[in-house]
Short mmCIF file of C-alpha atoms in Angstrom, two decimals:
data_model
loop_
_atom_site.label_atom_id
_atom_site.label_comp_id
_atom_site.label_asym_id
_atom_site.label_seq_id
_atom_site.Cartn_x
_atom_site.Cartn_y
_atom_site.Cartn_z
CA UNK A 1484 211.49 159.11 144.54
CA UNK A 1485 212.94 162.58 143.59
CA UNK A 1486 210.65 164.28 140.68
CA UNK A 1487 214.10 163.81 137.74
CA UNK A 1488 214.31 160.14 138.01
CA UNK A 1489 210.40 159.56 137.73
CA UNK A 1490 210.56 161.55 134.34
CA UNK A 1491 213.50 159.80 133.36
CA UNK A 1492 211.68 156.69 133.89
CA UNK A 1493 208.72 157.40 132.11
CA UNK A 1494 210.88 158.63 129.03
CA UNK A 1495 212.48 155.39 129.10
CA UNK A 1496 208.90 153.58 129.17
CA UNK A 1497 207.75 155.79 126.53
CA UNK A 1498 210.28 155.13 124.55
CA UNK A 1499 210.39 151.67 124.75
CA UNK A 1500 206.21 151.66 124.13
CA UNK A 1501 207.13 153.60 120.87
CA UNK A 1502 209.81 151.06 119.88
CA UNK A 1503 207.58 148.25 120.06
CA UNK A 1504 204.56 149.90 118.44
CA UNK A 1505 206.70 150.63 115.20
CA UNK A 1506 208.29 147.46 115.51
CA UNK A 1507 204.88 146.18 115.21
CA UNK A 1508 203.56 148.12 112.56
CA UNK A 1509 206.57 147.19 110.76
CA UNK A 1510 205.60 143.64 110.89
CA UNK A 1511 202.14 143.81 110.08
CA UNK A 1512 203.20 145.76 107.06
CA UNK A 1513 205.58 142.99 106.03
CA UNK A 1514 202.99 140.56 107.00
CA UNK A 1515 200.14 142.34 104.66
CA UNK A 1516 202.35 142.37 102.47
CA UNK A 1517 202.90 138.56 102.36
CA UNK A 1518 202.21 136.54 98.85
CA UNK A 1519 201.28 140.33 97.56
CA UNK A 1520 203.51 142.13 94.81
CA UNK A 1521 204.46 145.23 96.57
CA UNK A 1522 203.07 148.12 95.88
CA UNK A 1523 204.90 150.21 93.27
CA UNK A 1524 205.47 147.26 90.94
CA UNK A 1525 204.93 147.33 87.32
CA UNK A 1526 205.64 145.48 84.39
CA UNK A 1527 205.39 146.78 81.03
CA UNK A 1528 203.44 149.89 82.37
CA UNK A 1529 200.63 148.23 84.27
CA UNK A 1530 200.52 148.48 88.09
CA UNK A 1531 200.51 144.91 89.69
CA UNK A 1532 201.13 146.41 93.12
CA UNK A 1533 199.44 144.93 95.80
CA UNK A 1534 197.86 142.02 93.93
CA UNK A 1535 198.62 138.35 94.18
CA UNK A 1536 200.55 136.80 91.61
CA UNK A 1537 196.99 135.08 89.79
CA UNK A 1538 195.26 138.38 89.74
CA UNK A 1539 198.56 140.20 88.59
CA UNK A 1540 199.28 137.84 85.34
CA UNK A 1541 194.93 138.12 84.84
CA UNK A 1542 195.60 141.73 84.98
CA UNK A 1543 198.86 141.65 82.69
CA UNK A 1544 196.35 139.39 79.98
CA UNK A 1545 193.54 141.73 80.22
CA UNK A 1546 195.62 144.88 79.65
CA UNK A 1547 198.39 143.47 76.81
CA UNK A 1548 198.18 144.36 73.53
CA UNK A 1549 198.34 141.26 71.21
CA UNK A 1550 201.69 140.27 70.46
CA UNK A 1551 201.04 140.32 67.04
CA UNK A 1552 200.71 144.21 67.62
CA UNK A 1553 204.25 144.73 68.03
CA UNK A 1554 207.36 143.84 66.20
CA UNK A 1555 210.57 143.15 67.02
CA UNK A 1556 213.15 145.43 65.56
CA UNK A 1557 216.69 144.37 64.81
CA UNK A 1558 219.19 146.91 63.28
CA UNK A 1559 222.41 147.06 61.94
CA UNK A 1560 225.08 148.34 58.86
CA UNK A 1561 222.53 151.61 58.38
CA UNK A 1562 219.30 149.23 57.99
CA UNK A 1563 216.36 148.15 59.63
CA UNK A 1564 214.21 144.91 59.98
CA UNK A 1565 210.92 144.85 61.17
CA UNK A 1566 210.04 141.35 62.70
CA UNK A 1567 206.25 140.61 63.69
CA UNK A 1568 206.26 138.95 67.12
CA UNK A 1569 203.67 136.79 65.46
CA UNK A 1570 206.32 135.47 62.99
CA UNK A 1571 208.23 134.08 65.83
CA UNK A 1572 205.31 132.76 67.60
CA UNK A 1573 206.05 135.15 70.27
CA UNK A 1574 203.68 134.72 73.33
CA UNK A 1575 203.62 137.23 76.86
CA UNK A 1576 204.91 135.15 79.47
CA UNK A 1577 202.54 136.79 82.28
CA UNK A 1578 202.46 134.06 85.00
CA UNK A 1579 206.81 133.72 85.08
CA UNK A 1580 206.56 137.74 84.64
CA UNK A 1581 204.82 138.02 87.88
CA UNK A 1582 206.66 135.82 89.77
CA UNK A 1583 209.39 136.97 89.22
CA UNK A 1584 208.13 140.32 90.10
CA UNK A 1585 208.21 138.21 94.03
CA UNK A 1586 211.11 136.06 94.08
CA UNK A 1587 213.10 138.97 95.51
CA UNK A 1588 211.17 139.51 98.21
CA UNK A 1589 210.01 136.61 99.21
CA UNK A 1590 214.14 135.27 99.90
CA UNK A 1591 215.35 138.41 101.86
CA UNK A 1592 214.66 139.26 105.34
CA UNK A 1593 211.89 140.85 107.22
CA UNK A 1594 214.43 143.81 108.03
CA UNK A 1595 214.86 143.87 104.01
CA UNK A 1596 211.49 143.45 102.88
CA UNK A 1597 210.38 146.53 105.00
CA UNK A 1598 212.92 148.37 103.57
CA UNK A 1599 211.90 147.36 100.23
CA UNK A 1600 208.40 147.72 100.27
CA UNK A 1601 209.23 151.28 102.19
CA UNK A 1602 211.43 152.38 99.09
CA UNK A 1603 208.73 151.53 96.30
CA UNK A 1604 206.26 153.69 98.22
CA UNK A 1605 208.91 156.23 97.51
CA UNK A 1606 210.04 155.17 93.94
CA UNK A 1607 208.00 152.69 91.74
CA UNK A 1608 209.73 150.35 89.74
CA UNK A 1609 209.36 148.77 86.09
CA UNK A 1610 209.65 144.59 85.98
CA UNK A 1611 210.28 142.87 83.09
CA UNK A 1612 207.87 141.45 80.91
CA UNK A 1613 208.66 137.99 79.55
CA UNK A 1614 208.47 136.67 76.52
CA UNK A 1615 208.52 133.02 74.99
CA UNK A 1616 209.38 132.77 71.53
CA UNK A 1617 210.82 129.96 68.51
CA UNK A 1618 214.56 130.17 68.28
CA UNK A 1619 213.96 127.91 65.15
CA UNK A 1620 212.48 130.62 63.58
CA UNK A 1621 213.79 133.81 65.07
CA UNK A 1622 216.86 131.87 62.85
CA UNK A 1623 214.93 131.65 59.80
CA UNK A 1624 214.40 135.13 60.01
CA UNK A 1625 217.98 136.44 60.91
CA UNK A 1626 219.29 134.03 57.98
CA UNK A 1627 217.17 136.31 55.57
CA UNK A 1628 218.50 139.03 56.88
CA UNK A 1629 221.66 138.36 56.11
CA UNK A 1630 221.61 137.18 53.01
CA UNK A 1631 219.45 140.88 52.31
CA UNK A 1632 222.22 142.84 54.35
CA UNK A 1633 225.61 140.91 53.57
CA UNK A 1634 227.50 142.67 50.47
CA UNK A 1635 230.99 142.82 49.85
CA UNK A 1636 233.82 145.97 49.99
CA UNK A 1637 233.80 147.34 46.29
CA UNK A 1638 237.17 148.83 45.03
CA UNK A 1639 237.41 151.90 43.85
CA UNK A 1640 238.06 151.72 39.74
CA UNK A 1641 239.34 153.62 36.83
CA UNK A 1642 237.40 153.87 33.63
CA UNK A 1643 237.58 156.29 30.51
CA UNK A 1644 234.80 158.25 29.40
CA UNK A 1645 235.64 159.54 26.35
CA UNK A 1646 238.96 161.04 26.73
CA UNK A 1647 238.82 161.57 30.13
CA UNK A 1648 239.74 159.31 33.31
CA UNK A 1649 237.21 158.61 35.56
CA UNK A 1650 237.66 157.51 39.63
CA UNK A 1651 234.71 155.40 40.72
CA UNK A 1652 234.64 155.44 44.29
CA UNK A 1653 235.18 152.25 46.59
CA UNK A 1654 232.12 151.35 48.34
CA UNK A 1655 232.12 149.61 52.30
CA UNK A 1656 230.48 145.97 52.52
CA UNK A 1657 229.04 144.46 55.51
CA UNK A 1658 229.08 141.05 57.01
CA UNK A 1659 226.55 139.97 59.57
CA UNK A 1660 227.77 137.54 62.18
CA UNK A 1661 224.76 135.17 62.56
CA UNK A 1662 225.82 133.30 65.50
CA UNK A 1663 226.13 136.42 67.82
CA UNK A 1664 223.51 137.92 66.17
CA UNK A 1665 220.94 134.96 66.99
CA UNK A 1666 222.15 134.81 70.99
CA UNK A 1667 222.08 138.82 70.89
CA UNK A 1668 218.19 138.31 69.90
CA UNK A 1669 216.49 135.50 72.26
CA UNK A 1670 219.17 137.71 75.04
CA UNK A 1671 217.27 140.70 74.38
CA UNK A 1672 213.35 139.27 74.19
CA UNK A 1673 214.35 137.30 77.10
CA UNK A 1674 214.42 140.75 78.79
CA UNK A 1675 211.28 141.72 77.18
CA UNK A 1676 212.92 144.07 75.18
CA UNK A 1677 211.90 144.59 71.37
CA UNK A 1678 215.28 146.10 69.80
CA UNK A 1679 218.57 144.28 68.92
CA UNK A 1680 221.45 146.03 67.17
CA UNK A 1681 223.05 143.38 65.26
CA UNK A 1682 226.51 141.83 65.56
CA UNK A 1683 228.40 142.32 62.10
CA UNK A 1684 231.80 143.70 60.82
CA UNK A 1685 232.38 146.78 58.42
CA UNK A 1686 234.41 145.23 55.63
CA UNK A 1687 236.41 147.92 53.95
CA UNK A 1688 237.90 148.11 50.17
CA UNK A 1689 241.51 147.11 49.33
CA UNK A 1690 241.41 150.00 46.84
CA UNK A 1691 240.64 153.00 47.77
CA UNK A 1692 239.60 156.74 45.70
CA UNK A 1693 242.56 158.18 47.71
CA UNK A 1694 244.84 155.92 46.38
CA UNK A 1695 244.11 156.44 43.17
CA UNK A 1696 243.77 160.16 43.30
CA UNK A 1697 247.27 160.41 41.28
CA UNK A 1698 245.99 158.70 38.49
CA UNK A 1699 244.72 160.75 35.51
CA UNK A 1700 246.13 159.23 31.94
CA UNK A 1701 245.36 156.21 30.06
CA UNK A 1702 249.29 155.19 29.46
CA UNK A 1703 248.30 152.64 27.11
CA UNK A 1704 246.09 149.71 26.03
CA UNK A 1705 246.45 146.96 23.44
CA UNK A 1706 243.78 144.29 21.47
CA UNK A 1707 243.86 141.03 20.59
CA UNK A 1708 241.16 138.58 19.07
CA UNK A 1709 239.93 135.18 20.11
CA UNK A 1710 237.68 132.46 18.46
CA UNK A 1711 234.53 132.62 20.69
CA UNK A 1712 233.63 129.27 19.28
CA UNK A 1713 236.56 127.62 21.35
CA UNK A 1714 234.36 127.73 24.48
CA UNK A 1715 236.89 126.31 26.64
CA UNK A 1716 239.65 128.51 25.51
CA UNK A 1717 237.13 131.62 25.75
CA UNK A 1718 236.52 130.53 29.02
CA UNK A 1719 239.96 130.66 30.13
CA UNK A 1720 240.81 133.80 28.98
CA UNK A 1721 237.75 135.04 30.45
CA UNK A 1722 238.08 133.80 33.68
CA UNK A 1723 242.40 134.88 33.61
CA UNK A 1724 240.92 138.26 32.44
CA UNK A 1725 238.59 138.82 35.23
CA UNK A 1726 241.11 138.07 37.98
CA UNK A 1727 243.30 140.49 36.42
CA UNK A 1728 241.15 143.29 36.10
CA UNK A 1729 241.43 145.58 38.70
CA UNK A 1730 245.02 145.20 39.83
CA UNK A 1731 246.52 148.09 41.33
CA UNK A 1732 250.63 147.53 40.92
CA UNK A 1733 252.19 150.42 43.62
CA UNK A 1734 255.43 152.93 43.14
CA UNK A 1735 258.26 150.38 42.78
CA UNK A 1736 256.41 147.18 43.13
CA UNK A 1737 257.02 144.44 40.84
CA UNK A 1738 254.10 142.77 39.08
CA UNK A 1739 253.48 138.68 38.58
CA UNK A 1740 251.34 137.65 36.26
CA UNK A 1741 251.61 133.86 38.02
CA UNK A 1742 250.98 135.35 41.53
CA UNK A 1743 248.25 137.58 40.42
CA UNK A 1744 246.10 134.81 38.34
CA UNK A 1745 247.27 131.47 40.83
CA UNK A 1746 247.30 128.25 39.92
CA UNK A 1747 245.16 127.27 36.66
CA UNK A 1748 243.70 124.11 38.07
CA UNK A 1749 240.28 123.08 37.65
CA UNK A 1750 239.65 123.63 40.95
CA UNK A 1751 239.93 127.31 40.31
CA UNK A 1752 237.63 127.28 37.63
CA UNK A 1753 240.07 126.22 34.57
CA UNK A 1754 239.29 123.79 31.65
CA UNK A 1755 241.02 121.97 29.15
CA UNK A 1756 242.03 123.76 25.91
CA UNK A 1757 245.03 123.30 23.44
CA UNK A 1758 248.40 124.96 24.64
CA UNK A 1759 252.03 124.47 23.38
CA UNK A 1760 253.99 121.45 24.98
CA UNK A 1761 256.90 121.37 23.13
CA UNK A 1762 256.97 122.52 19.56
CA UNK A 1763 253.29 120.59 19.43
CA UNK A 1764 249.76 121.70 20.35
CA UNK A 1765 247.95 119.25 22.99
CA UNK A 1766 244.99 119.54 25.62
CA UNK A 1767 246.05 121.29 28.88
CA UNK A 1768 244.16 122.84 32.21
CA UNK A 1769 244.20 126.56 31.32
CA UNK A 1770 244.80 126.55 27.89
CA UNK A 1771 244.60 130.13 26.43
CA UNK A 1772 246.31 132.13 29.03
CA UNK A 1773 248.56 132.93 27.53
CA UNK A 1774 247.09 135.16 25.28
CA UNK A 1775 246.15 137.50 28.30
CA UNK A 1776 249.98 137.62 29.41
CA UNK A 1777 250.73 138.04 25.25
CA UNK A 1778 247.89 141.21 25.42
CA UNK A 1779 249.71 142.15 29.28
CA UNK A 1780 252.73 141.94 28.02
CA UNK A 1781 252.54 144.73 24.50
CA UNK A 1782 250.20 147.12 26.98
CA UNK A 1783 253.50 146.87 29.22
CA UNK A 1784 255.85 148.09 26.60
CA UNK A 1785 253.47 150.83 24.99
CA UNK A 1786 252.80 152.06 28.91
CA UNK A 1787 256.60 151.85 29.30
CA UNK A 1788 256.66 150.16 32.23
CA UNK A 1789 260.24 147.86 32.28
CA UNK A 1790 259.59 144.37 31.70
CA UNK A 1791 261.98 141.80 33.81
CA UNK A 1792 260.80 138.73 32.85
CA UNK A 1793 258.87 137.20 29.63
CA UNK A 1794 259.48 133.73 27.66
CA UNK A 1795 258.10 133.24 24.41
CA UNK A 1796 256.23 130.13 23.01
CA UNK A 1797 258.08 127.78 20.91
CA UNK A 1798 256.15 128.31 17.87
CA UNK A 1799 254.05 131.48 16.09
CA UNK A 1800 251.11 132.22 17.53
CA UNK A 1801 248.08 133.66 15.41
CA UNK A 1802 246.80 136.62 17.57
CA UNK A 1803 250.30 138.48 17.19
CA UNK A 1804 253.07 139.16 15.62
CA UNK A 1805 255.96 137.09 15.74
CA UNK A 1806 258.23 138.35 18.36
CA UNK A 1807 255.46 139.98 20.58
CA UNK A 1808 253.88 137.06 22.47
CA UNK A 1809 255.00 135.94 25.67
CA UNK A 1810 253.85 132.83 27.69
CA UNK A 1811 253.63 131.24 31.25
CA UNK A 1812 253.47 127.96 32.48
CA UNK A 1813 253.18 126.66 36.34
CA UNK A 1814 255.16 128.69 38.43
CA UNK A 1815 258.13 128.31 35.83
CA UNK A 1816 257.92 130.76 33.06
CA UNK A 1817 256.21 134.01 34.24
CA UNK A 1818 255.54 137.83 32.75
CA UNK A 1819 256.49 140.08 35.33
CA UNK A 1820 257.24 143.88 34.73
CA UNK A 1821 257.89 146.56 37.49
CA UNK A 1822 256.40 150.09 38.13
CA UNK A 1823 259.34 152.66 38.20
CA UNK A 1824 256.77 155.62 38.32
CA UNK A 1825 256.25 158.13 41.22
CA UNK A 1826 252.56 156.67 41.66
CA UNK A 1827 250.64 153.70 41.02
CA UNK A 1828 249.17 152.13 38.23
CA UNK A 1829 245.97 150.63 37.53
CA UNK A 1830 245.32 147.67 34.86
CA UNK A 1831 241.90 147.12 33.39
CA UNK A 1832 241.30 143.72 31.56
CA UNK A 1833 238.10 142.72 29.65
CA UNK A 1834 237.28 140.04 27.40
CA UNK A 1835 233.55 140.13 25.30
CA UNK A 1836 232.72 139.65 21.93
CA UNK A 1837 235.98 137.39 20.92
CA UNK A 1838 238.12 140.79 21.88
CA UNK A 1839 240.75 141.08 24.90
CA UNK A 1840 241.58 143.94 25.86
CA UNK A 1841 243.99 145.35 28.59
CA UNK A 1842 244.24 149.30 29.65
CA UNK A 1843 247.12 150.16 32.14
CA UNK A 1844 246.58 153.59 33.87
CA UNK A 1845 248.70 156.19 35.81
CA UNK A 1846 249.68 159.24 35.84
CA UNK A 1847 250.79 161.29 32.66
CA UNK A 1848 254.04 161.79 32.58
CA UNK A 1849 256.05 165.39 32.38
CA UNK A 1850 257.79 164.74 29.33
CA UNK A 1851 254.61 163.82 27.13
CA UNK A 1852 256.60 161.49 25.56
CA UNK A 1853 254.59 158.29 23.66
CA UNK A 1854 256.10 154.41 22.67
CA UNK A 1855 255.38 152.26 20.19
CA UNK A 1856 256.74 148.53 18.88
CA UNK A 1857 257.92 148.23 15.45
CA UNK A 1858 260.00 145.12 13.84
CA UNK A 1859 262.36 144.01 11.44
CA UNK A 1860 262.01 140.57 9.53
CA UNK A 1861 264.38 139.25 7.61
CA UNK A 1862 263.32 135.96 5.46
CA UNK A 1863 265.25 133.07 5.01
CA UNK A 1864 264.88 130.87 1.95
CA UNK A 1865 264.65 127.04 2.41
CA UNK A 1866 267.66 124.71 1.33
CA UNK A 1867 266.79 121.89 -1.46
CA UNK A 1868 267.81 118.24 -0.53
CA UNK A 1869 267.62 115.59 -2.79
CA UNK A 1870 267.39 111.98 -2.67
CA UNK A 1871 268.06 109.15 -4.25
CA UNK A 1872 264.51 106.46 -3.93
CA UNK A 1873 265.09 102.99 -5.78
CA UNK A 1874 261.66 102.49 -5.56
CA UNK A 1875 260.68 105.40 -8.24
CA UNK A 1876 260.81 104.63 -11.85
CA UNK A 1877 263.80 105.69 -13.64
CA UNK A 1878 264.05 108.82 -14.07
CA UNK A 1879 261.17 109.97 -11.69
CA UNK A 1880 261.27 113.33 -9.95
CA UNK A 1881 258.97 113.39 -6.54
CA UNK A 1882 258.49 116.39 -4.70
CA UNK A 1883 257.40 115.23 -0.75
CA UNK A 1884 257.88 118.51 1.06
CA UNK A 1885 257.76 121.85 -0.99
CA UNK A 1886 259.79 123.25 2.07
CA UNK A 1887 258.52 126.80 4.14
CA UNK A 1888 260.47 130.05 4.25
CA UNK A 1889 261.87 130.56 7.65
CA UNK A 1890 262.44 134.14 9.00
CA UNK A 1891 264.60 136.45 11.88
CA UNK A 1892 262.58 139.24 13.36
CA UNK A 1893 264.05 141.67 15.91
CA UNK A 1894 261.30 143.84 17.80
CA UNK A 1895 261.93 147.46 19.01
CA UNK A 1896 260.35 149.42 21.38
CA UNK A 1897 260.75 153.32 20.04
CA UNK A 1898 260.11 156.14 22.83
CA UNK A 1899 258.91 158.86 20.55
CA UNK A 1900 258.79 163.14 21.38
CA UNK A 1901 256.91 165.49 19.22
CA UNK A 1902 256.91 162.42 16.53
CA UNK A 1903 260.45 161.85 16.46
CA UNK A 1904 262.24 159.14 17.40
CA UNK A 1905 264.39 159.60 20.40
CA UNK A 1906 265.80 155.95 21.76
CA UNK A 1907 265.52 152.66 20.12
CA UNK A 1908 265.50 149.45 22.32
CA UNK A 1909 265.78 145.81 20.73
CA UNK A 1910 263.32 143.99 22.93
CA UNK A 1911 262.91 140.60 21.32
CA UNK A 1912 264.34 138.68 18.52
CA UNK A 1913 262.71 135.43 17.18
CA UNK A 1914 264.18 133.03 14.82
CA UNK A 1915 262.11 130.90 12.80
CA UNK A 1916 264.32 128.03 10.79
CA UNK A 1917 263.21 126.89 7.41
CA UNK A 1918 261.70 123.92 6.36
CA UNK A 1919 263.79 122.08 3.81
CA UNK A 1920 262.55 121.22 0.55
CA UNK A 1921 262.39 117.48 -0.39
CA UNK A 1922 262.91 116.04 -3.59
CA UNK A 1923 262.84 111.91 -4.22
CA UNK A 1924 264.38 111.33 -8.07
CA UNK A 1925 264.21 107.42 -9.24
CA UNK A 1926 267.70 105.84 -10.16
CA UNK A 1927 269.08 107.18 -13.61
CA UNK A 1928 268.45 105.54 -16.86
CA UNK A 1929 271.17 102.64 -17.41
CA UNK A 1930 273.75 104.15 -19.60
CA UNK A 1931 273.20 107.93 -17.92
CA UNK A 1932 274.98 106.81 -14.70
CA UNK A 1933 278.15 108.62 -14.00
#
């Protein structure tokens, strides 16, 4: 045989020698490695590499830090809650954290696992360490932190301090969402992991300081007086008094008092007290009401805002003047004004110590011109009627109704500049008719008849 193809030949049987060897020592590696964790395995820091799934979790017990070491950590909305694993009866789940460390391994091929085993020579890796917890209380503990975290968005408001206007900035609110928040929890310790950023929404103001940046001036404010002793009256005027506070009415918007306040049910809070049906006084939901659109309605004029809609009651009330009151009922009779100024205004309404009072904001206007509400009354005297009653002694006089002056009042809203007059608006008129006066004589002495 020529001296080339013997060294080819043994080349080829050299090789082949070679193939078989590493082919072997592949499978004895795979083979060692058999019901072993490969090497380069840890979990939670601690080399289990080359130990069998008993003397990995023994390892994993022996080398742990209690649980009750450690807390869970679950942020969110710029705070932080610190949970003690202990609190959640959190235990290290060593024997399914080992195993698991295998499962991989043990379902691929041979091919595979020698490639495997080969690569975590080269580059160790970090398993997960389980833990088993109580969802029952890991929900005890996220309800608490809600109800510590959850706040509401906080409008921005106008106040005076002394005689300046003051901007009090809005303030963000956050709402956790516990459901997500829960799941996001046993998902993350299910990993072994210690640190859950909870699931909640930013809740932002309706009123912002930017949008009330043009405001500067008190434009007016107006008093009236209530009986504190009338608790459900008080109450309704409180209540009507607190949903009106705060109400931002924009450029060219027009204003509802019925849409702002909503229905006066008891549902929303109202109780009985009297209010006008008629020309009589009787029990109604949401009596006293109507003294916050009376106190709305004179802050309205003095502001000079232009009022488009306002009924008055039937009858005087006692908290102001004839001719400045103004009423609503259902969705009816309403008090409803409009802002014609180049920015915004702001209404204030508070009601403490038997005294309402609403402030209406905006911005001063150029002209520095100033309102007020005067009135004219004009009295009208009673008529005398006189009756004949058979059943008086002759001659008997009997007064049954001394009879009450009636009156006309006309109300004016005066714009004033520099103290002087400069337009005069009738706004209101009320008439008030008389009450007759009643006389009853007996029948004439016999002889005076004529």
């Amino acid at each position: 045989m020529p001296l080339f193809k013997k060294a080819v030949l043994l080349s080829l049987l050299l090789f082949s020698l070679s193939g078989v060897s590493i082919l072997g020592a592949a499978v004895a590696l795979v083979n060692k490695s058999d019901g072993l964790i490969p090497q380069g395995v840890s979990i939670k820091g601690i080399p289990v590499g080359g130990l069998s799934t008993a003397e990995a979790a023994r390892k994993l017990e022996n080398s742990l830090a209690s649980p009750a070491e450690n807390n869970l950590i679950i942020e969110g909305a710029g705070n932080n809650c610190f949970i003690n694993l202990a609190d959640i009866d959190a235990q290290y789940d060593c024997p399914t954290s080992v195993n698991n460390a295998l499962i991989y391994y043990n379902k691929v091929t041979y091919a595979n696992q020698l490639i495997n085993i080969l690569s975590l020579r080269a580059r160790p890796v970090e398993q997960t360490l389980k833990i088993s917890f109580s969802r029952e209380k890991i929900e005890e503990r996220i309800k608490g932190i809600k109800d510590d975290w959850d706040k509401p968005a906080v409008d921005a408001t106008v106040t005076l301090s002394g005689d300046e206007v003051v901007i009090i900035p809005a303030t963000m609110g956050y709402q956790l969402d516990f459901e997500k928040t829960v799941k996001k929890t046993i998902d993350v310790l299910s990993e072994g992991n210690l640190q859950v950023t909870a699931a909640g929404q930013i809740l932002k103001p309706g009123i912002t300081s930017e949008v009330l940046a043009g405001i500067d001036s008190l434009l007016a404010e107006f008093s009236t007086t209530f009986d504190e002793g009338a608790v459900n009256r008080s109450h309704n005027i409180a209540l009507a008094s607190s949903t009106l506070n705060g109400c931002l009415v924009k450029q060219e918007e027009i204003f509802s008092l019925n849409k702002r306040l909503g229905p006066r049910l008891a549902d929303t809070g109202y109780l009985l007290a009297p209010v006008f049906i008629g020309d009589h006084l009787d029990l109604d939901i949401g009596g006293g009401i109507c003294q916050v659109a009376t106190t709305l309605y004179n802050a309205v004029i003095l502001a000079d805002l232009p009022v488009l809609e306002r009924a008055p009651h039937p009858l005087p009330v006692s908290y102001v003047a004839p001719g400045r009151d103004a009423t609503i009922a259902g969705d009816y009779l309403d008090l409803k004004f409009a802002n014609n100024n180049d920015t915004p205004v702001y209404i204030t309404s508070k009601a403490e110590n038997g005294t309402l009072t609403i402030a209406i904001y905006g911005q001063k206007k150029e002209n520095d011109s100033n309102v007020r509400i005067t009135s004219e009354k004009s009295v009208i005297d009673p008529e005398v009627v006189i009756n004949e009653d058979d059943s008086l002694p002759e001659g008997e006089i009997k007064e049954i109704n001394s009879g009450k002056h009636g009156y006309e009042v006309k109300v004016y809203k005066e714009v004033l500049k520099n103290n002087e007059v400069i337009s005069k608006t009738l706004i209101s008129s009320y008439y008030l008719e008389p009450e007759n006066r009643v006389i009853l004589v007996g029948p004439l002495p016999k002889g005076n008849e004529k």
